Amino acid sequence: MEVTLIINGDRFSFSATPDEILLDTLRKLGYKSVKRGCDSTSCGVCQILVDGKLVPSCGFLTVRANHKLITTIEGVQEQVREIANYITAEGVEQCGFCSPGHMMSLIALFKEIEHPTMEQVKHYLAGNMCRCSGYEGQHRALANYLEVNNR
Amino acid sequence: MSIKTSIPKVDGMGLVLGKPAYTDDLAPRDALIVKVLRSPHAHAKITSIDVSSALAIPEIKCVLTHENVPDHVFSRAGQGFPEPSPYDARILNKTVRYIGDAVAVIAGATEKVVDLAMSKIKVSYEVLPAIIDFEEAMDHKVLIHANDETSSMFPIGHDAKRNLAAQYEMKIGDMGQTLDSCDVVIKERYFTQAQAHAMTEPHSAVAYYDFQDRLTIISATQTPFHVRRILAKNLNIPLSTIRVIKPRIGGGYGGKQAIHGEFFVALVTQMTKRPAKLIYTRKEVFTASYTRHQMRIDITLGAMNDGTLKAIDVDILSNTGAYGEHALTVLMVAGSKTLPLYNHVDAVGFRGDVVYTNLTPAGAFRGYGAIQGNFALESIMDELADKLKLDPIELRRKNMIHEGETSKIFEVMGEGTEGTAMTVESCKLEECLDSVLTTLDWQKKYPRTQVDEHTVRGVGLALAMQGSGIPYIDMASAILKLNDDGFFNLLIGATDLGTGSDTILSQIAAETLGVPDDKIIVYSSDTDLTPFDTGAYASSTTYISGHSVRIAAERMREAIVEKANRFFKVTDAQFDGENITAADTVISLKEFATTLYYSQQQEQLVAHGSYVGTKSPPPYMVGACEVEVDKRTGRIKVLEYHGAVDCGTPINPNLARIQVEGALLQGIGMTLYEEVNYLENGSVFNNSFMRYKVPTRMDVGPMHVSFEESYEPSGPYGAKSVGEIGIDTPPAAIANAIFNATGVRIRSLPITSESLWNALNQK
Ligand code: FES
Ligand code: FES
C-alpha cells in the first residue's frame, strides 16, 4: 500500500506491506534513535509521537501512520537537550538505550500537562523501563527540572 | 581537580539525544539478516537436516548447520585464558541440549525471506529424555554431555559422566570438632532462582570485511579481546585478521560477557563475503542467552551462647543449564565474596557441585554468586540471632571483619584457582552499619510496627562485600597521546557498558596530568586501535583499568617535563597542568605541544600504562530496608531502602550512586518479582517483558544511598569497585525484614505474595 509519512517535517512516500511495523520503517529510513527492546509494547524504548500522541512504534502499523505527523527525537533535539541537561547532570543515563524513548515520554507529558507533579511524572513514565538506573536518579533529575520549570 | 567530582558522562548527551551509537545502529545498510533456527526439544539428537528448499530461495545467501561449520569444542564464556569453564559447546551441534539451542543459521536479504526459509528447513530429531530438575541431575542415568569430548583447561572438577560441569571443595580448620564445641548449631537450606539480565538492548553482532579484507565484528560485548581470541581459535584464522569493535552497549550486567551471535555473523560473512547482522529477538534473549545460576544452598553455623561465631559450613548445588559457562567461578564467588565477612571463625567449609540440566545456560550476572551466597549467609545470621535471642546487629558487630584484618579465605579461594592472601586495608563496614541504622531510624522501627489489624511493617538488613577484579588475571592497559594544541587522546581497552567507565577513566587521566577533564578525549574498546584489556567484569574497571590509566598519565607527565627540560636546556622544568615553567620562562602546554610537533624537536609524545592487580580489595556495603506486608494477601512492599557503601574513593560520586541504585533495584527485583519460569518440557514460560516482571518505577519506595568513604591504598586514588556490590543485600535484607514483620522466614527466592501468603497461612 502506498503511504506518505511526515517525519519530523520531512515527507516520505513509499509502498509499505500491510504488516510493516512503524519501528522497522523508521529505522530503515535512518531514524536510529528509535530503539527496539521488546516487540511487545512493554519496554518503552521505541516510543515516538504520532500526531502528537505518545505511541510505542513497535506496536504501530506503518500503514496506520499514513499522512500522520511523526516525531522522533531527531526532530526535537533542542527541546530534549533542555531536559537532558538535568538527566546528564545526575549521571542517570547509563547505557542510554532507554533514553530516547524516555525523553519522548517527557516531551509528550509536558505537552499534555503543563505543570505536572512528581506523582504525575512517575505515573506517566511507568511504561518506560530502565534496567540500569534504579529510577531514583531519574526522579531526582526530573524533580530538579520541574523545580526550575514549574515556576 | 577531577577526582571526586560528578562530571557528566562523556557520552551521555549523545545517547540521550538518540545519536546512532549501538551495534544495530552502526550495521552496514546492506547487511544480510541473520536468524537462528532453535531447538523445540530440551534434549535431542539431530538425525537429519534438510536445508535444500531454504537454499533454493534466491534471496537466501547461506544456511549454516553442524555439517558446514568448524567442529571445535570450546567455552562461550568470555573469560581470561585458560578459561576456568569447561569446553563443552560447539558452534553448532548435532545434539541440542535445551529449548532454544541453535540448530541452523539462516542469512538472507530481508527478515521476511529469512523467516520463510527458516520454515522450510526440515529437521528430524531423535528426542532424548531430558533433565529439568537440577536437584536430580547429578549421577542421573541421562547424560547431558554423554558423547561429546568435553574437557577442561585445568582441573575444575569437570565430570561429564556425572553431569557435573564443575566441582569445588575447601576446608579451613576442623569443622567436626569446632561444631561439637559450639553451644548452638543451626543448619538451613536456601534456594535462589534463575534470574534474567533483561538488559534493554538485546544481544547484537555485526560482521563485515573492511576494504583491507579484515574480518570486522561490531558486537555488544563486555569482552572484545576475549571475543577476538575465541573467534580466531575456533574459526581457524589468525588473530591478526580479526578486528572487534565494541560500540555503545545497552546494558550487560554480565549477560554480555560471552560469545552470543558473533560466530554466526562471522561465518556468514566468511562464506558470503557480505556484511551480516544478528539482532536477538527479546524471546531469544530470554530463552537462548544466559540466566543467573540457580542454587540450593545448605548452610550450617556454629556459635556460642554469647554470639561468638565459631564455624560456617556451606554446601551448594548450582544449576548451570545446558552448558557450563562460568560454572566453577560463580560457585566459588558464592563463598569467596561472602565468607570473609565473618573472619573470626575457627572453621570454614565450602563445597559445591555445578550440574548440567536441559535448560537455558546460566552465565555471568552481576553479583556473580555473591548475591546467592549472601542471601543464605545473611539470612541465617538473623536466624542465629533469633535462636540465641540476640540482637542481629550486635551479632554482626561481634563477628564481622574490620580494617587491618584478614581472612584465610582470600588466600584459599580465588576465581577458578587458588586465591591471593591479602589484608583488608580499607573497610568502613562499621560506619556503613551505623549510617543505615541512623538513616532508616532502625531503633524506632525494629523489629516491627503494626499499622492496622492486617498491615505490619518490619525492618531488616544485610552486610555485603564483593571484590575489585581478579588478582593476577585481570589486566588492563591504556595509551595517552599528547596532541598539538595541548589536548590528549586516551585509548583504553576497557569496555564501558553504560556504567560511565570511559568518563571515570578520563577523570583519572585528567587528575594525574593535572589538566581539565575536557582535555581528555577518550576512545575505548576496539581491538585494532586500543590496547589490551580483559574486559568489563568482576568489578574490575575502575580498579584495574584505572591503574593503567594512572600509570600512563604519570609517564606522560614525565615525558612532558623531560621534553621541556631539553627544550629549555634546564633540568628542573615544571608542568602544572596548564603551563610549563623553566627558569623564568612560562609557556602554555597548548603552545608547547604545537611547537613540539611543528617546529622544535618534532617528536610525538605517547605514554602507555599497563596494570595487573595483585589483590582484590572488597568494597563493603550495608543494606537495610523497611517493608510492609498485608497479611490478608501476602502483598509485600519495600517502603524504603537504605544503602551505605564503602567503595574507597568514589571517583565520580554521581555515577557511583547510580551504580548502586540500579543494582539495588535489580536485587530487589530478584528478591520479590523475577524468576525465569520453566514449563515441564523445559521451555521458558515468561519469555517476554509482558510476562517477565522487572520492577518498574511504581513498584518500590525511595532509595537512599550514601558513601562511607575509605582510602584503599592499592587502588587508583584510593578507589575500589562499585559495579556489583549494590545488588547483593536485598535478598537477605528483605527476607529478614519480612521475618521481623511477620515471624515467617522465607528461604526461597523470589519471595512472592503467594509464597508469603502460603507461609503465613501454614503458621
Ligand atoms: S520495543 Fe516497543 S515498547 Fe519495547
Ligand atoms: S540507562 Fe540502561 S536501560 Fe536505562
PDB file of N, CA and C in Angstrom, chain B residues 63 75 103 108 118 180 219 260 305 336 619 623 671 752:
ATOM      1  N   VAL B  63      23.067 -20.999   4.608  1.00  0.00           N
ATOM      2  CA  VAL B  63      22.479 -21.658   5.771  1.00  0.00           C
ATOM      3  C   VAL B  63      23.591 -22.445   6.447  1.00  0.00           C
ATOM      4  N   SER B  75      34.466 -23.021  25.059  1.00  0.00           N
ATOM      5  CA  SER B  75      33.561 -22.398  26.018  1.00  0.00           C
ATOM      6  C   SER B  75      33.207 -21.013  25.512  1.00  0.00           C
ATOM      7  N   VAL B 103      20.188 -24.634  16.099  1.00  0.00           N
ATOM      8  CA  VAL B 103      20.162 -25.768  15.189  1.00  0.00           C
ATOM      9  C   VAL B 103      20.723 -25.377  13.826  1.00  0.00           C
ATOM     10  N   GLY B 108      19.879 -14.017   4.877  1.00  0.00           N
ATOM     11  CA  GLY B 108      19.236 -13.611   3.630  1.00  0.00           C
ATOM     12  C   GLY B 108      19.022 -12.121   3.580  1.00  0.00           C
ATOM     13  N   MET B 118      13.436 -20.213   7.049  1.00  0.00           N
ATOM     14  CA  MET B 118      13.515 -20.957   8.300  1.00  0.00           C
ATOM     15  C   MET B 118      12.397 -21.993   8.376  1.00  0.00           C
ATOM     16  N   ASP B 180      31.209 -29.442  67.327  1.00  0.00           N
ATOM     17  CA  ASP B 180      30.961 -30.146  68.593  1.00  0.00           C
ATOM     18  C   ASP B 180      31.134 -29.240  69.793  1.00  0.00           C
ATOM     19  N   SER B 219      30.227  -5.664  18.067  1.00  0.00           N
ATOM     20  CA  SER B 219      29.454  -6.519  18.955  1.00  0.00           C
ATOM     21  C   SER B 219      29.151  -5.845  20.278  1.00  0.00           C
ATOM     22  N   HIS B 260      27.817 -14.650  21.951  1.00  0.00           N
ATOM     23  CA  HIS B 260      26.418 -14.970  21.643  1.00  0.00           C
ATOM     24  C   HIS B 260      26.225 -15.143  20.135  1.00  0.00           C
ATOM     25  N   ASN B 305      26.850 -19.238  73.078  1.00  0.00           N
ATOM     26  CA  ASN B 305      25.666 -18.517  73.569  1.00  0.00           C
ATOM     27  C   ASN B 305      25.823 -16.998  73.558  1.00  0.00           C
ATOM     28  N   SER B 336      33.721 -17.120  48.240  1.00  0.00           N
ATOM     29  CA  SER B 336      34.883 -16.243  48.437  1.00  0.00           C
ATOM     30  C   SER B 336      34.484 -14.796  48.685  1.00  0.00           C
ATOM     31  N   PRO B 619      34.927  -3.938  48.125  1.00  0.00           N
ATOM     32  CA  PRO B 619      34.061  -2.869  48.590  1.00  0.00           C
ATOM     33  C   PRO B 619      33.104  -3.501  49.605  1.00  0.00           C
ATOM     34  N   GLY B 623      22.994  -2.887  53.565  1.00  0.00           N
ATOM     35  CA  GLY B 623      21.691  -2.525  53.014  1.00  0.00           C
ATOM     36  C   GLY B 623      20.621  -2.783  54.058  1.00  0.00           C
ATOM     37  N   THR B 671      14.658 -10.402  44.483  1.00  0.00           N
ATOM     38  CA  THR B 671      14.073 -10.821  45.750  1.00  0.00           C
ATOM     39  C   THR B 671      12.565 -11.009  45.656  1.00  0.00           C
ATOM     40  N   THR B 752       7.401 -14.169  46.727  1.00  0.00           N
ATOM     41  CA  THR B 752       6.225 -13.578  46.090  1.00  0.00           C
ATOM     42  C   THR B 752       5.102 -13.456  47.118  1.00  0.00           C
TER      43      THR B 752
END
